[in-house]
Amino acid sequence: MSITYAEESNVFTLETKNSTYQMEIGKYGHLFHTYYGRNIGDSTVTYLTRGADSGFSGNCHEAYLVDERTYSLDEYKQEYPTFGSADFRSSCLAIQYGDGSRTTELRYKSHRIYGGKYELPGLPAMWGEENQWDTLEIVLEDAHFPVEVTLYYGVLSQYDIITRAVRIENHMNEPVYLERALSACVELQDYGYDMISFYGRHNMERTFQRRPLYHGKQVVDSVRGTSSHQQNPFVILCDSNANEEYGNCYGLSFVYSGNFIAETEVDQYDQTRTVMGIHPTGFRYQLEEGACFYAPEVVCAYSGAGLGQLSRNYHKACQKHLCKSKFANERRPILINNWEATTFDFNEEKLLSIAREAQELGVEMLVMDDGWFGVRNSDHSGLGDWFVNREKLPNGVEGLADKVCSIGMKFGIWVEPEMVNENSDLFREHPDWCLHIPGRKGVYSRAQLVLDMARPEVREYLFQMIGGILDCGKISYVKWDMNRHLTDVWSGILPAERQGEAYHRYVLGLYDLVNRFTTTYPEVLFEGCSGGGGRFDAGWLYYMPQSWCSDDTDAIERLHIQYGTSFGYPISAVGSHVSVVPNQQTGRVTPLHTRGVVAMSGTFGYELDITEMTEEEKEIVQAQIRQFKEDYELIQRGDYYRLTNLEENHEYAAWQFVSDDQKKALLNVVILHARANAPFITIQVKGLREEETYVCKELDITAKGAAFLYAGIPVPREKGDYISFQFHFESL
Ligand code: DGJ
């Protein structure tokens, strides 16, 4: 059991392979955090719970009665800080009670420790066997009102993961209002940490950003109704000198696809607190008497060996304990998607011509993107009308699927279930089904409106319409897109005083629908997408094992996007395709080989008009497909190493995969600048065994692992823009 409770000291200790997490029940029942970091076994470090008689840091009532001015919630590290009592720092919980008051002060009530992993009704969460996980539930109660808060801790020792979630239960005989109900608080003893977060925009998601933490609050968040391109719900705190291989690193990944906040505060006593959860902006949840609210899961991970190990922990845990789809651990088909080739302008014959050509080169699946339904010849109309456009597909989706299957390929479709165009039959019939504020002129984005996913009839319609298409049994893949953010968030099924629940109920409704699809059609591979990588979060990955990483398919820009993505998410989740040059987003010209190298560090596929390729290009495509199939296990399931930091090394990018048994490795290198008389590049390979002998076939070098690890390999000097290399290492 990785969780213990020591009665004599009232201390809870959670142990993973390399970390210890500890907390104690204070003498007046508050739950204090004592330690999180490198493993310290079962030692108790309650001596770190220090207080001092500091001005303006108040004392709870019991402490006041005995004039104990050193007992202040404003100083102690806390497991679940609340608003209104003595702790003035970032809080997790703010409740407004029936009398209008807003103070909550939680005290220990009971706890429960058991094998296995807790579940969260209606929400995605990590999962696993009883012998893989341990759970601790600690029940706290407000000192004044009968409102209970249960803190969940799931321990996955093997990957140094501790998951967190919260249940809030109202035992009063009147409603209370949750104004802030975050999921986790992580306290660090001191300051001087860096924060790493992943910011961006459409066409440039998850850009790595590292900055020192300063006193006060630093916020990473989204109020766009979804996790967003702009900020990702994943942050890392690390030692200021931490790098890929060295230093303490703490990750927090939010298993949720809606509004979020990650707020870090360095306080007046130089302690560092990070809270994460649903964004309080726009949030106010009416909790009826007897009702409970679940705050979604946060996956915390620790590495004492740098950022590389932290990422590898997330990668493995996500593949084995987050993604529910059977495809999480199966080889996925190499696909060709017609979007960049045709946009809306296609018909059955065009798609079949792409399919035929692609099949000959080894591509395994055709994906028909946007434009096959309703009156959908541009993005101005058709969304919501999930019936086939017979002008483009006279034989229907099933007819086309039949033909694609008959040439030996699988077939997939694009959908955007959450949206509706005003110019659609659905909107004309049900104008009230979208999020809108009656009487107010609402915001349009890509000429579309957002359906209210909280409405059961909306979900039922979508399930029947899209399910009706999947029922033909010939569709192997669905790309689930979402192309605008939420505005005018007002739900026709909620009374005025409950409109603060609309954002969250949208997400719950969406999860309900997506769960229905993925469990009814387990043989269908679902890929997430939101104008590229706008919903690349752990919540969505629970349902769909991969997500289109970005609409920016430029290989060089993708290096940055995929680099940032790799910190928190596995390579097997990264939707990545080879596209045409000049690239449609940047105009840049990169070699086909390089586009292949970059796309292979993902799910791999093509997104271009393959019928227009030259014979020479087709040969390269064939070689790429052969190569990817050979390297599939290594790339999708191996250990991932970042060898360069793209924000610092502007000369070349290098990254690597190593098989679990360390017998095989693949090193990828992209040269970012063509230079005359270029300096020599030597790269130290990672993850090999020192004593084992390996051969690098591309360089024709046989050497001990130690030589490749420490002396490195010479990267050939070749002329050309953005050239790239793949080096394979195999143990003899
Ligand atoms: C945005 C996606 O990211 C693209 O790949 C494509 O599917 C378009 N939507 C279609 O509208």
mmCIF file of N, CA and C and ligand atoms in Angstrom, residues 202 337 339 344 369-370 376 379 414 416 446 479 481 483 529-533 548 550-551 607, ligand 1:
data_model
loop_
_atom_site.group_PDB
_atom_site.id
_atom_site.type_symbol
_atom_site.label_atom_id
_atom_site.label_comp_id
_atom_site.label_asym_id
_atom_site.label_seq_id
_atom_site.Cartn_x
_atom_site.Cartn_y
_atom_site.Cartn_z
ATOM 1 N N HIS A 202 -4.268 30.074 -32.670
ATOM 2 C CA HIS A 202 -4.603 29.169 -33.761
ATOM 3 C C HIS A 202 -3.407 29.131 -34.707
ATOM 4 N N ASN A 337 -5.817 12.679 -45.580
ATOM 5 C CA ASN A 337 -6.975 13.547 -45.340
ATOM 6 C C ASN A 337 -7.041 14.548 -46.498
ATOM 7 N N TRP A 339 -8.401 17.582 -46.630
ATOM 8 C CA TRP A 339 -8.709 18.982 -46.344
ATOM 9 C C TRP A 339 -7.792 19.948 -47.098
ATOM 10 N N PHE A 344 -13.546 22.472 -49.397
ATOM 11 C CA PHE A 344 -14.939 22.017 -49.569
ATOM 12 C C PHE A 344 -15.229 21.499 -50.983
ATOM 13 N N ASP A 369 -12.847 14.988 -45.124
ATOM 14 C CA ASP A 369 -12.953 16.099 -44.175
ATOM 15 C C ASP A 369 -14.238 16.886 -44.410
ATOM 16 N N ASP A 370 -14.263 18.086 -43.900
ATOM 17 C CA ASP A 370 -15.424 18.977 -43.922
ATOM 18 C C ASP A 370 -16.015 19.125 -45.331
ATOM 19 N N ARG A 376 -23.030 22.422 -47.802
ATOM 20 C CA ARG A 376 -21.764 22.801 -47.176
ATOM 21 C C ARG A 376 -20.708 22.996 -48.265
ATOM 22 N N ASP A 379 -17.766 27.676 -45.390
ATOM 23 C CA ASP A 379 -18.042 27.559 -43.954
ATOM 24 C C ASP A 379 -19.225 28.429 -43.512
ATOM 25 N N TRP A 414 -15.168 13.361 -41.159
ATOM 26 C CA TRP A 414 -15.045 14.547 -40.305
ATOM 27 C C TRP A 414 -16.434 14.932 -39.801
ATOM 28 N N GLU A 416 -18.391 17.970 -36.940
ATOM 29 C CA GLU A 416 -18.236 19.058 -35.967
ATOM 30 C C GLU A 416 -19.545 19.165 -35.182
ATOM 31 N N ARG A 446 -16.401 32.139 -37.331
ATOM 32 C CA ARG A 446 -16.434 31.280 -38.527
ATOM 33 C C ARG A 446 -17.886 31.095 -38.987
ATOM 34 N N LYS A 479 -13.089 12.191 -37.207
ATOM 35 C CA LYS A 479 -12.355 13.369 -36.727
ATOM 36 C C LYS A 479 -13.397 14.326 -36.148
ATOM 37 N N ASP A 481 -14.238 17.711 -34.768
ATOM 38 C CA ASP A 481 -13.681 19.058 -34.816
ATOM 39 C C ASP A 481 -14.517 20.028 -33.977
ATOM 40 N N ASN A 483 -14.741 24.419 -34.049
ATOM 41 C CA ASN A 483 -14.055 25.539 -34.675
ATOM 42 C C ASN A 483 -14.400 26.934 -34.177
ATOM 43 N N CYS A 529 -10.004 17.340 -32.426
ATOM 44 C CA CYS A 529 -9.509 18.446 -33.238
ATOM 45 C C CYS A 529 -10.292 19.680 -32.797
ATOM 46 N N SER A 530 -9.636 20.809 -32.769
ATOM 47 C CA SER A 530 -10.374 22.043 -32.559
ATOM 48 C C SER A 530 -9.612 23.122 -33.299
ATOM 49 N N GLY A 531 -9.973 23.284 -34.581
ATOM 50 C CA GLY A 531 -9.196 24.206 -35.420
ATOM 51 C C GLY A 531 -7.719 23.904 -35.218
ATOM 52 N N GLY A 532 -7.372 22.627 -35.401
ATOM 53 C CA GLY A 532 -6.026 22.176 -35.043
ATOM 54 C C GLY A 532 -6.029 21.697 -33.610
ATOM 55 N N GLY A 533 -5.112 22.245 -32.812
ATOM 56 C CA GLY A 533 -4.905 21.711 -31.461
ATOM 57 C C GLY A 533 -5.505 22.546 -30.358
ATOM 58 N N TRP A 548 -5.667 16.177 -33.555
ATOM 59 C CA TRP A 548 -4.957 16.922 -34.596
ATOM 60 C C TRP A 548 -4.214 18.056 -33.884
ATOM 61 N N SER A 550 -2.245 20.670 -34.815
ATOM 62 C CA SER A 550 -2.325 22.069 -35.234
ATOM 63 C C SER A 550 -2.749 22.143 -36.686
ATOM 64 N N ASP A 551 -3.428 23.228 -37.059
ATOM 65 C CA ASP A 551 -3.716 23.461 -38.477
ATOM 66 C C ASP A 551 -2.468 23.953 -39.195
ATOM 67 N N GLU A 607 -1.692 14.967 -46.027
ATOM 68 C CA GLU A 607 -2.764 15.960 -46.122
ATOM 69 C C GLU A 607 -2.452 16.805 -47.345
HETATM 70 C C1 DGJ B 1 -10.299 22.799 -38.752
HETATM 71 C C2 DGJ B 1 -9.443 21.569 -38.760
HETATM 72 O O1 DGJ B 1 -8.365 21.728 -37.901
HETATM 73 C C3 DGJ B 1 -9.002 21.288 -40.180
HETATM 74 O O2 DGJ B 1 -8.121 20.201 -40.198
HETATM 75 C C4 DGJ B 1 -10.208 21.027 -41.014
HETATM 76 O O3 DGJ B 1 -10.833 19.858 -40.575
HETATM 77 C C5 DGJ B 1 -11.155 22.217 -40.950
HETATM 78 N N1 DGJ B 1 -11.457 22.578 -39.612
HETATM 79 C C6 DGJ B 1 -12.428 21.903 -41.681
HETATM 80 O O4 DGJ B 1 -13.370 22.877 -41.523
#
